[in-house]
mmCIF file of C-alpha atoms and ligand atoms in Angstrom:
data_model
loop_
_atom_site.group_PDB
_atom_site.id
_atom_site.type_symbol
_atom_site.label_atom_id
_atom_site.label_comp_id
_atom_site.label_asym_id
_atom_site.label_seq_id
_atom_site.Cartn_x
_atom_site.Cartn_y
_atom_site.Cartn_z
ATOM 1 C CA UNK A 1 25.119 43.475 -29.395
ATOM 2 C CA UNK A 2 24.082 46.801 -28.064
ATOM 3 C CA UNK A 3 25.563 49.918 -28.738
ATOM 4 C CA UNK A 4 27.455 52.319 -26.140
ATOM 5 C CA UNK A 5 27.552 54.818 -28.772
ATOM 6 C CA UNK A 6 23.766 54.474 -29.305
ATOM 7 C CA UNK A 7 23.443 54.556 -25.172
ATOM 8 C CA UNK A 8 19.547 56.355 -24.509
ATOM 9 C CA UNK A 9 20.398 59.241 -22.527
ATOM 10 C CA UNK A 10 17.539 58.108 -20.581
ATOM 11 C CA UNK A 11 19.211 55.309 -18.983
ATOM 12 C CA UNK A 12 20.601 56.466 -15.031
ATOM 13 C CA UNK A 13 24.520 56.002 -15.135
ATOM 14 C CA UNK A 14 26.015 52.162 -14.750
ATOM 15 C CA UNK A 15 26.678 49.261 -16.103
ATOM 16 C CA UNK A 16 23.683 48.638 -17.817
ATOM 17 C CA UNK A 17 22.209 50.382 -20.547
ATOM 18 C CA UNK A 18 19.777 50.322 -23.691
ATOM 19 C CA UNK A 19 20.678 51.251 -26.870
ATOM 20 C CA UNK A 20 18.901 53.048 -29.487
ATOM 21 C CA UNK A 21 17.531 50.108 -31.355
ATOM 22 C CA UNK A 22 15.385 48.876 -28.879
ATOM 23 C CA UNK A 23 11.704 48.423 -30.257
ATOM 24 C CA UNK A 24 9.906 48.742 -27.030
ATOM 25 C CA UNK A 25 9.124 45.053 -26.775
ATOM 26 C CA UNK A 26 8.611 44.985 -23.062
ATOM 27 C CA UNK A 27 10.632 41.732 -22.552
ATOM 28 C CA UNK A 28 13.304 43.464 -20.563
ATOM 29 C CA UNK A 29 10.478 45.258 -18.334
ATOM 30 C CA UNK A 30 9.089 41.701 -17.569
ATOM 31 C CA UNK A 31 11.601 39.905 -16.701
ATOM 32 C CA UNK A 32 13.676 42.833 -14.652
ATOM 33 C CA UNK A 33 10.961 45.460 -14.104
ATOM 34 C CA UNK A 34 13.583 46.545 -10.873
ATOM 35 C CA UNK A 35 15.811 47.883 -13.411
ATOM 36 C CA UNK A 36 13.980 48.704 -16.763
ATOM 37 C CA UNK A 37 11.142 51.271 -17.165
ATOM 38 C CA UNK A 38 9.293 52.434 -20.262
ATOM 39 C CA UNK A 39 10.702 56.145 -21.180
ATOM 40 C CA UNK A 40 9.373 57.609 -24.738
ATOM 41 C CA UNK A 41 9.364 54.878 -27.236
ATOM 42 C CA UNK A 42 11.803 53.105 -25.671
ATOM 43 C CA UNK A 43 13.096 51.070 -22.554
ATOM 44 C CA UNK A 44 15.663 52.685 -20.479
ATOM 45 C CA UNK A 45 17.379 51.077 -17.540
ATOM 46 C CA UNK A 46 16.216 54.191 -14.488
ATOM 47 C CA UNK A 47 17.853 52.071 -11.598
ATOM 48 C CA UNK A 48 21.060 49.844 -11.761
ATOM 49 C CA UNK A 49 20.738 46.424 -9.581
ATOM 50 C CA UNK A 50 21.540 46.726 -6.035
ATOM 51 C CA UNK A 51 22.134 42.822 -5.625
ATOM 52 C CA UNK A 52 23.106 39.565 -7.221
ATOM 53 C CA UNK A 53 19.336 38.548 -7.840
ATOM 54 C CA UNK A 54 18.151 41.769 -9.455
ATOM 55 C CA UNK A 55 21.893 41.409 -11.711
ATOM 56 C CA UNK A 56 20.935 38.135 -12.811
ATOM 57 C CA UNK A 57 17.606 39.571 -13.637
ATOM 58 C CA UNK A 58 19.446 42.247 -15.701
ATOM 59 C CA UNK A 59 21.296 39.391 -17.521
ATOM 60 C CA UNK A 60 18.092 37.456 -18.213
ATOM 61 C CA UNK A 61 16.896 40.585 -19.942
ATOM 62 C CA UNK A 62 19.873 41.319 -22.009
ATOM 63 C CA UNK A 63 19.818 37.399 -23.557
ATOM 64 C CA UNK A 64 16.068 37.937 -24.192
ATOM 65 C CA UNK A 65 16.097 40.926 -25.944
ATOM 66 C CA UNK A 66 15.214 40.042 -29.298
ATOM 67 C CA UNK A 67 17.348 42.734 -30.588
ATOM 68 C CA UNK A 68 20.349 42.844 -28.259
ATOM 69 C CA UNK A 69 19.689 46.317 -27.531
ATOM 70 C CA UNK A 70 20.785 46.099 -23.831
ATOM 71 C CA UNK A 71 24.488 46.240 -23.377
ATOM 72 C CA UNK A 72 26.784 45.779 -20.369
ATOM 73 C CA UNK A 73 29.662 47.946 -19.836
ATOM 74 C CA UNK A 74 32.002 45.626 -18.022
ATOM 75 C CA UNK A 75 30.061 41.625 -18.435
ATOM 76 C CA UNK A 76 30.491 39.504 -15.612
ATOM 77 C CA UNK A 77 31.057 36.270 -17.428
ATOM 78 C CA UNK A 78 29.889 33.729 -14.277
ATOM 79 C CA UNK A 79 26.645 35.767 -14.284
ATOM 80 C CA UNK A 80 25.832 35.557 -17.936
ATOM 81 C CA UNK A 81 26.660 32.002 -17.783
ATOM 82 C CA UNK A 82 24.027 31.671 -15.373
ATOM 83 C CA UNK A 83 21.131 33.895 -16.866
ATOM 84 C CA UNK A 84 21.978 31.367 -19.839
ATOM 85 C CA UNK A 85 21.204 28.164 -18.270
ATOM 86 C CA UNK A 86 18.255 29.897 -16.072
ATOM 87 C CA UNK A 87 16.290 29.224 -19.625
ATOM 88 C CA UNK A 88 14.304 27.647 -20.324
ATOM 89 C CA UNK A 89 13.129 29.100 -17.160
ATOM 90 C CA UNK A 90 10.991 27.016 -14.977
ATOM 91 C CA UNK A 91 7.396 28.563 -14.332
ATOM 92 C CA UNK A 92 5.260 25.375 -12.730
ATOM 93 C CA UNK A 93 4.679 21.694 -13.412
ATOM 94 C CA UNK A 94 6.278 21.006 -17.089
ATOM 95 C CA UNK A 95 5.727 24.590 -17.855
ATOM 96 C CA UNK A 96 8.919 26.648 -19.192
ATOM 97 C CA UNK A 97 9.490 30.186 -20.062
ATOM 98 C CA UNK A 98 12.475 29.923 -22.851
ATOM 99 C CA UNK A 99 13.617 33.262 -23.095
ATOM 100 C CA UNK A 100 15.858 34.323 -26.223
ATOM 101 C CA UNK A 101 12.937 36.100 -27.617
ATOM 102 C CA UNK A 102 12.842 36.371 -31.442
ATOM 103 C CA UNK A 103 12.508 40.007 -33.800
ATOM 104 C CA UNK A 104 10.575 37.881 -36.062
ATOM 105 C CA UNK A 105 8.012 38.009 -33.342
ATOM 106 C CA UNK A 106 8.322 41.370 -32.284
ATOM 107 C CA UNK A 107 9.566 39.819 -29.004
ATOM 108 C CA UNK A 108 7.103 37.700 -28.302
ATOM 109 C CA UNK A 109 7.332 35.066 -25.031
ATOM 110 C CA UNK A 110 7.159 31.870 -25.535
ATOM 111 C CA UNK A 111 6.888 28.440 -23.884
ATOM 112 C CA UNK A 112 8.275 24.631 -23.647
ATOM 113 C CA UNK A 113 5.917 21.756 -22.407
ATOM 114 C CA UNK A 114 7.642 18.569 -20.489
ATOM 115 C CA UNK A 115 5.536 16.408 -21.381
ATOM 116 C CA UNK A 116 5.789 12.078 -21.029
ATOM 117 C CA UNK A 117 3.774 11.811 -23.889
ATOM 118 C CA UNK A 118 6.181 14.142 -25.835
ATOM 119 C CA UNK A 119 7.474 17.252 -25.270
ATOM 120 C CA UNK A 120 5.427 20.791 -26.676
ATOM 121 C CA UNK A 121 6.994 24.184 -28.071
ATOM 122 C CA UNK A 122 4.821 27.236 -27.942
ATOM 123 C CA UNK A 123 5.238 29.819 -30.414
ATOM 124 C CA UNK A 124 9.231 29.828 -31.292
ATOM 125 C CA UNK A 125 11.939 31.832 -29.218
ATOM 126 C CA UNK A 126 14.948 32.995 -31.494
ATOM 127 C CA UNK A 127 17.114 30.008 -32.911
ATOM 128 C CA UNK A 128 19.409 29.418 -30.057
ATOM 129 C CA UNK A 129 22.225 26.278 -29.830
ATOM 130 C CA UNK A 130 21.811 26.917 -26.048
ATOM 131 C CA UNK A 131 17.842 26.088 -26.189
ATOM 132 C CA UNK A 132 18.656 23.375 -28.735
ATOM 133 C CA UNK A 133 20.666 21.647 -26.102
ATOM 134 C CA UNK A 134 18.538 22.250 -23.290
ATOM 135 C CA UNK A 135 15.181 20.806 -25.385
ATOM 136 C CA UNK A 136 17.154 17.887 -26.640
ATOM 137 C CA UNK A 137 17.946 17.303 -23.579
ATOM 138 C CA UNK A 138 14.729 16.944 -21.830
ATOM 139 C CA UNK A 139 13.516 14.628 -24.648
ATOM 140 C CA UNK A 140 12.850 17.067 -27.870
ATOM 141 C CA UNK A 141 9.911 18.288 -29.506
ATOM 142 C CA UNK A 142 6.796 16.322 -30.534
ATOM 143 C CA UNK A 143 4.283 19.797 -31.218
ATOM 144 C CA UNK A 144 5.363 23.243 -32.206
ATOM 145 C CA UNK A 145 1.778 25.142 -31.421
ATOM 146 C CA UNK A 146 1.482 28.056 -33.594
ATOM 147 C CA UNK A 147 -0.985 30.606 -31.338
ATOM 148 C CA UNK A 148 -1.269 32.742 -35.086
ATOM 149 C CA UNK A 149 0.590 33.705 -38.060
ATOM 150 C CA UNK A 150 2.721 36.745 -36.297
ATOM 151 C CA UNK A 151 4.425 34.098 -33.924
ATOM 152 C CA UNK A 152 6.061 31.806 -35.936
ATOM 153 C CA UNK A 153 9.806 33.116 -35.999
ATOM 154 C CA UNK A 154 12.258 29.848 -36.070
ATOM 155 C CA UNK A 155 9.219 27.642 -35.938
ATOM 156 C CA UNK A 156 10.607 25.860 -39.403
ATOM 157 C CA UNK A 157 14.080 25.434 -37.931
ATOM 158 C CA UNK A 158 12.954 23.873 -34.594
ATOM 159 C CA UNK A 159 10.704 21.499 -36.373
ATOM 160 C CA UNK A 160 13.349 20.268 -38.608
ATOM 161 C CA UNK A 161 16.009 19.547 -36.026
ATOM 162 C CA UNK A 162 13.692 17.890 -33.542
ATOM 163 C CA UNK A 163 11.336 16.166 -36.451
ATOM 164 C CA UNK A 164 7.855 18.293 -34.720
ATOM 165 C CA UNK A 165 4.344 18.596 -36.192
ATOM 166 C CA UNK A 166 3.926 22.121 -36.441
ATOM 167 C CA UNK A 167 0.197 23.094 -35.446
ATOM 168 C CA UNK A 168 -1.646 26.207 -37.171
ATOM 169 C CA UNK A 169 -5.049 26.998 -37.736
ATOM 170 C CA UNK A 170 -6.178 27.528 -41.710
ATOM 171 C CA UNK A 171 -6.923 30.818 -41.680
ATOM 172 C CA UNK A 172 -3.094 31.723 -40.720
ATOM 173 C CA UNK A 173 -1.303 28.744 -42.229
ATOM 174 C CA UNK A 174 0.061 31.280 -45.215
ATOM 175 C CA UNK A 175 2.389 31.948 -42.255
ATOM 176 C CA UNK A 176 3.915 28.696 -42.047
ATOM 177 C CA UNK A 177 4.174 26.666 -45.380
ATOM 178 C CA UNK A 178 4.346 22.841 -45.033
ATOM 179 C CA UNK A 179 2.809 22.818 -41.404
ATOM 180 C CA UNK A 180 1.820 19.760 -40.647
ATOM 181 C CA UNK A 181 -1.308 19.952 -39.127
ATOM 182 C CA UNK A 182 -4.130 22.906 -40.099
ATOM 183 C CA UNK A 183 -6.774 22.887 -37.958
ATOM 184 C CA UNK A 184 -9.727 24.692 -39.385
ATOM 185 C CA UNK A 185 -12.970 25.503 -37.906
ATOM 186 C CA UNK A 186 -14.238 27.467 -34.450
ATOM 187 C CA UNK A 187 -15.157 24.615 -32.680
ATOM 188 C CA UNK A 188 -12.415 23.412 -29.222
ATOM 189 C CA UNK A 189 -10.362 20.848 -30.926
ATOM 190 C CA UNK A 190 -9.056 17.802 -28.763
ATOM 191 C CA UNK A 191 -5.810 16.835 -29.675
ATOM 192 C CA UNK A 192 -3.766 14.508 -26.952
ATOM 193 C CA UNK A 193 -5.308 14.077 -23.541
ATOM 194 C CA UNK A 194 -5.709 16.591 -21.330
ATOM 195 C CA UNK A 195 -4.902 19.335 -24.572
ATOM 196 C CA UNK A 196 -7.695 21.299 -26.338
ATOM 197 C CA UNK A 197 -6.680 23.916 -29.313
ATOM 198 C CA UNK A 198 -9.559 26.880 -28.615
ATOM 199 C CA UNK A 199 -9.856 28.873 -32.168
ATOM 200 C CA UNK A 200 -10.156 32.025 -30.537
ATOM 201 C CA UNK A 201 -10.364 34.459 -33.996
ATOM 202 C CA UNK A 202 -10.213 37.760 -33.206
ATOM 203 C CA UNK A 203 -6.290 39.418 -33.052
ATOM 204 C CA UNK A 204 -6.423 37.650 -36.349
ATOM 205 C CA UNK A 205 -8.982 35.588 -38.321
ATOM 206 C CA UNK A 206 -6.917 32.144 -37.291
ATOM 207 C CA UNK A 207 -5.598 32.845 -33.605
ATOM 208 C CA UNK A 208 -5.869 30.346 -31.185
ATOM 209 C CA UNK A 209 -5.130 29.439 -27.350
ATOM 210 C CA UNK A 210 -4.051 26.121 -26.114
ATOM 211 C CA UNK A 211 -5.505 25.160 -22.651
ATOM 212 C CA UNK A 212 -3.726 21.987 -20.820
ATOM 213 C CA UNK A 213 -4.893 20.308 -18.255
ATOM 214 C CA UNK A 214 -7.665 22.788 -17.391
ATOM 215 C CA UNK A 215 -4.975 24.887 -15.717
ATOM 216 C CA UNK A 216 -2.890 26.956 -18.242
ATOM 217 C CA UNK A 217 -3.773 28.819 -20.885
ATOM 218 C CA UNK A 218 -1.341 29.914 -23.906
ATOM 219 C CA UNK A 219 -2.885 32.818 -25.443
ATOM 220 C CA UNK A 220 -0.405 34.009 -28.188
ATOM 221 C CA UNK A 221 -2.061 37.437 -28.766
ATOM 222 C CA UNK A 222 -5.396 37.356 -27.444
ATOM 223 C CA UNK A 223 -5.429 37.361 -23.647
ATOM 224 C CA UNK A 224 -2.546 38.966 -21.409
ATOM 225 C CA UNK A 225 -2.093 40.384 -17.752
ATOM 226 C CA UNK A 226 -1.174 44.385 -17.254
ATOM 227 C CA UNK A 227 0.975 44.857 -14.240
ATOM 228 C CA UNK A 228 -0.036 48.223 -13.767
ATOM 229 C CA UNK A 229 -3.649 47.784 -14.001
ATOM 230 C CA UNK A 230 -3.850 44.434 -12.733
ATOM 231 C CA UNK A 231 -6.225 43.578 -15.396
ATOM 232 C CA UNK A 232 -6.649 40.878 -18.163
ATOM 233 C CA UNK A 233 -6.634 42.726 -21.534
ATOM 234 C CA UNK A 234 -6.760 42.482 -25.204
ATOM 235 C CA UNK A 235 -6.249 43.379 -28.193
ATOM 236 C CA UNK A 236 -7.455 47.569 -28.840
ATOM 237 C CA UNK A 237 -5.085 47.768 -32.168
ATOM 238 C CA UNK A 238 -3.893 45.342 -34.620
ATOM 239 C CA UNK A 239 -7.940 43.133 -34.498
ATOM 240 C CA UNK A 240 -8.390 41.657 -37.512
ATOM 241 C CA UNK A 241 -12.577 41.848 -35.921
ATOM 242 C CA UNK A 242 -13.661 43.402 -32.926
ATOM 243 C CA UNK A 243 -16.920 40.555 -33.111
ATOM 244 C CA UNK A 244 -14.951 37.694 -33.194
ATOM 245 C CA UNK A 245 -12.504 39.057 -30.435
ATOM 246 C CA UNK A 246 -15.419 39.723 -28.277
ATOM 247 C CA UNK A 247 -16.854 36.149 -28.876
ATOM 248 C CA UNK A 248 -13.654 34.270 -28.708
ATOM 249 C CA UNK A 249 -12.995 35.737 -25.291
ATOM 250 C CA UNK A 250 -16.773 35.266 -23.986
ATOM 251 C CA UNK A 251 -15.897 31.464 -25.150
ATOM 252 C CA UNK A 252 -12.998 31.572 -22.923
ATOM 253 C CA UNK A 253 -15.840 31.854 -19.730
ATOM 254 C CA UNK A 254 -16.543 28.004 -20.667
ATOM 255 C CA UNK A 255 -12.946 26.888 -19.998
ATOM 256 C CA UNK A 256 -11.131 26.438 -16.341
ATOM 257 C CA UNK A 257 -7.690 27.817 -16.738
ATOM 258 C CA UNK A 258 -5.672 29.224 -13.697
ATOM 259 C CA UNK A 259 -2.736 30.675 -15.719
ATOM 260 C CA UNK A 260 -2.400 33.149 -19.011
ATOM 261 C CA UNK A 261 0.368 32.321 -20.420
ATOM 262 C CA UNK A 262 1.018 34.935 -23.653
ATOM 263 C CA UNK A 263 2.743 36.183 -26.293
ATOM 264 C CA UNK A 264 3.055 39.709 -25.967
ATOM 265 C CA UNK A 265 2.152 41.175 -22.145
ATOM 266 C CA UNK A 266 2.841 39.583 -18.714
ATOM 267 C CA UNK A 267 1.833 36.176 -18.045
ATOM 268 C CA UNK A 268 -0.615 35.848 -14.524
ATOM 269 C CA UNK A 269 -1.425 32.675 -12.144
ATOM 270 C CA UNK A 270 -4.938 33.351 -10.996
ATOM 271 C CA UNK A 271 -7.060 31.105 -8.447
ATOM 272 C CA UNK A 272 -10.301 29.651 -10.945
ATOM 273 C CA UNK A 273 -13.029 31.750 -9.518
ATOM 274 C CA UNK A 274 -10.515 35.236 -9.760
ATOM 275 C CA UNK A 275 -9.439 34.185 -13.164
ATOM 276 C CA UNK A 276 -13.491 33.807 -14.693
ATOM 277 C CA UNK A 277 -14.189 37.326 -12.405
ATOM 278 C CA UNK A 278 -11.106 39.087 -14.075
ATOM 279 C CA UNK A 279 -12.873 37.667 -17.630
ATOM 280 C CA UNK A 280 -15.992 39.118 -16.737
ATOM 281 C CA UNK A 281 -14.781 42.401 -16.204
ATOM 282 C CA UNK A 282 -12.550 42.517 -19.167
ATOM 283 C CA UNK A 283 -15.989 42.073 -20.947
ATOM 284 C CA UNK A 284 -17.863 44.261 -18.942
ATOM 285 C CA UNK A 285 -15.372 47.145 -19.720
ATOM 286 C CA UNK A 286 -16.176 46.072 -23.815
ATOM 287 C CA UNK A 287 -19.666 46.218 -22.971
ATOM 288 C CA UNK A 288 -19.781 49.430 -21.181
ATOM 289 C CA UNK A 289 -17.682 51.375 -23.823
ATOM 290 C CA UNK A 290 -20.129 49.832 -26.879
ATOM 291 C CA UNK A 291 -23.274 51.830 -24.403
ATOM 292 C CA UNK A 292 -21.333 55.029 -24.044
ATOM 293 C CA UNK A 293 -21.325 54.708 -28.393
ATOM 294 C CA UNK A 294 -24.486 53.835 -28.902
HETATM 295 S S1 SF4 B 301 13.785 43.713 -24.442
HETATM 296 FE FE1 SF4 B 301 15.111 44.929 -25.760
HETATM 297 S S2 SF4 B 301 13.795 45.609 -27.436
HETATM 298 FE FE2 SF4 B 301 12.464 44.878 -25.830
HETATM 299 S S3 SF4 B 301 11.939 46.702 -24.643
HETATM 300 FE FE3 SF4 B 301 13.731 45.792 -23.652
HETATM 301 S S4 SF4 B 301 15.497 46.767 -24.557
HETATM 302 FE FE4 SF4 B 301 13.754 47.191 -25.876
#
């Protein structure tokens, strides 16, 4: 519950505001960038919404805020009743956003997979009754798919209630005792049709991407879309090996994926060809900087 006391004096008068606490997650800027800008270390809101679509926007961002540190002066209850059942938010085919993003993650995104053959979480959104209901609801969980050990969050908790085989690869499993499955190895693992695990080591030593139906892409922490660059990136900080990274994401040139669906960053819908040219010159920039060193 944010803070009017803790209000960032950064935030342009009105009904919406961010409170001290925030820890720059970028959720809010995502999914209401016509309201919430970066400002210092923080987010502040620099423009209030003008209409009913950019308010619910607002809303959205104050439920996913990992660490409720967006407030509302005055709450329009009918609106944050909406924003709540707008998650899990619908992106394309079976593909959900959930929203409720988790501190345990640092705020990262992540995704639910409708699925006939059983139903998919990716990565784990905050504990949340509301998502509880709204998974049960469209038939459960079979798979929680762990992208790497930072992730995790309420992973445990949504595999108990819905009975799921958590998925993790070895060389992060410390972060999720009693998973069910460990995949080990580098090697694209084929695990239901139409679902490949891709070890792509790199962020950390057991990261990996799950590609469906040669069309999306869950990246956890590897891959992600800038919005102000309009390029793909990854991982300058926080690489377990710079090597791997490079080699896991050359790997990714084999694969036909139109969406990038991550963790941390903005998620992008690419045609094929645009998608393997944004790849290439994500690892042309890698290459040029290693010439400038040598
Ligand atoms: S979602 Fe919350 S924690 Fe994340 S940047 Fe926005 S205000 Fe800060």
């Amino acid at each position: 519950m944010a803070n009017l006391r803790k209000r960032l004096s950064t935030n342009v008068d009105g009904n919406f505001f961010v409170d001290s606490t925030c820890i720059n997650c970028d959720t809010c800027r995502q999914l209401a960038p016509a309201s919430f800008q970066e400002k210092g270390d923080y987010s502040s809101v620099y423009r209030q919404p003008e209409n009913a679509g950019e308010e619910l926007e607002a809303y959205r961002a104050l439920l996913a805020c990992p660490v409720g540190s967006i407030g509302a002066v005055k709450k329009e209850k009918g609106h944050l009743t909406q924003a709540t059942e707008s998650f899990p938010h619908h992106l394309e085919g079976g593909v959900y956003y959930n929203g409720f993003n988790s501190e345990k993650s640092f705020g990262a995104n992540s995704y639910f997979l409708h699925h006939p053959d059983g139903n998919w979480l990716i990565d784990s959104p905050r504990y949340s009754p509301h998502l509880v209901d709204a998974f049960a609801q469209m038939g459960g969980i079979r798979y929680i798919f762990l992208s790497h050990e930072d992730d995790v969050a309420e992973a445990s908790r949504y595999a108990k209630r819905f009975n799921a085989t958590r998925i993790i690869h070895q060389a992060d499993s410390e972060a999720m005792p009693g998973a069910e499955w460990i995949v080990s190895g580098s090697d694209p693992v084929p695990v239901a049709p139409g679902f490949y695990l891709i070890p792509v080591p790199g962020h950390t030593p057991g990261s990996m991407a799950l590609l469906y139906n040669n069309r999306y892409l869950f990246t956890g922490d590897h891959l992600w879309w800038d919005r102000e660059s309009r390029t793909l990136q990854a991982p300058s900080v926080y690489v377990w090996s710079d090597g791997s990274l490079h080699q896991s994401t050359q790997g990714l040139l084999d694969l036909r994926f139109e969406w990038v669906l991550p963790g941390h960053g903005d998620r992008i819908r690419l045609p094929g060809p645009e998608m393997k040219a944004a790849l290439h010159r994500l690892l042309k920039r890698w290459s040029d900087t290693a010439d400038r060193r040598a």
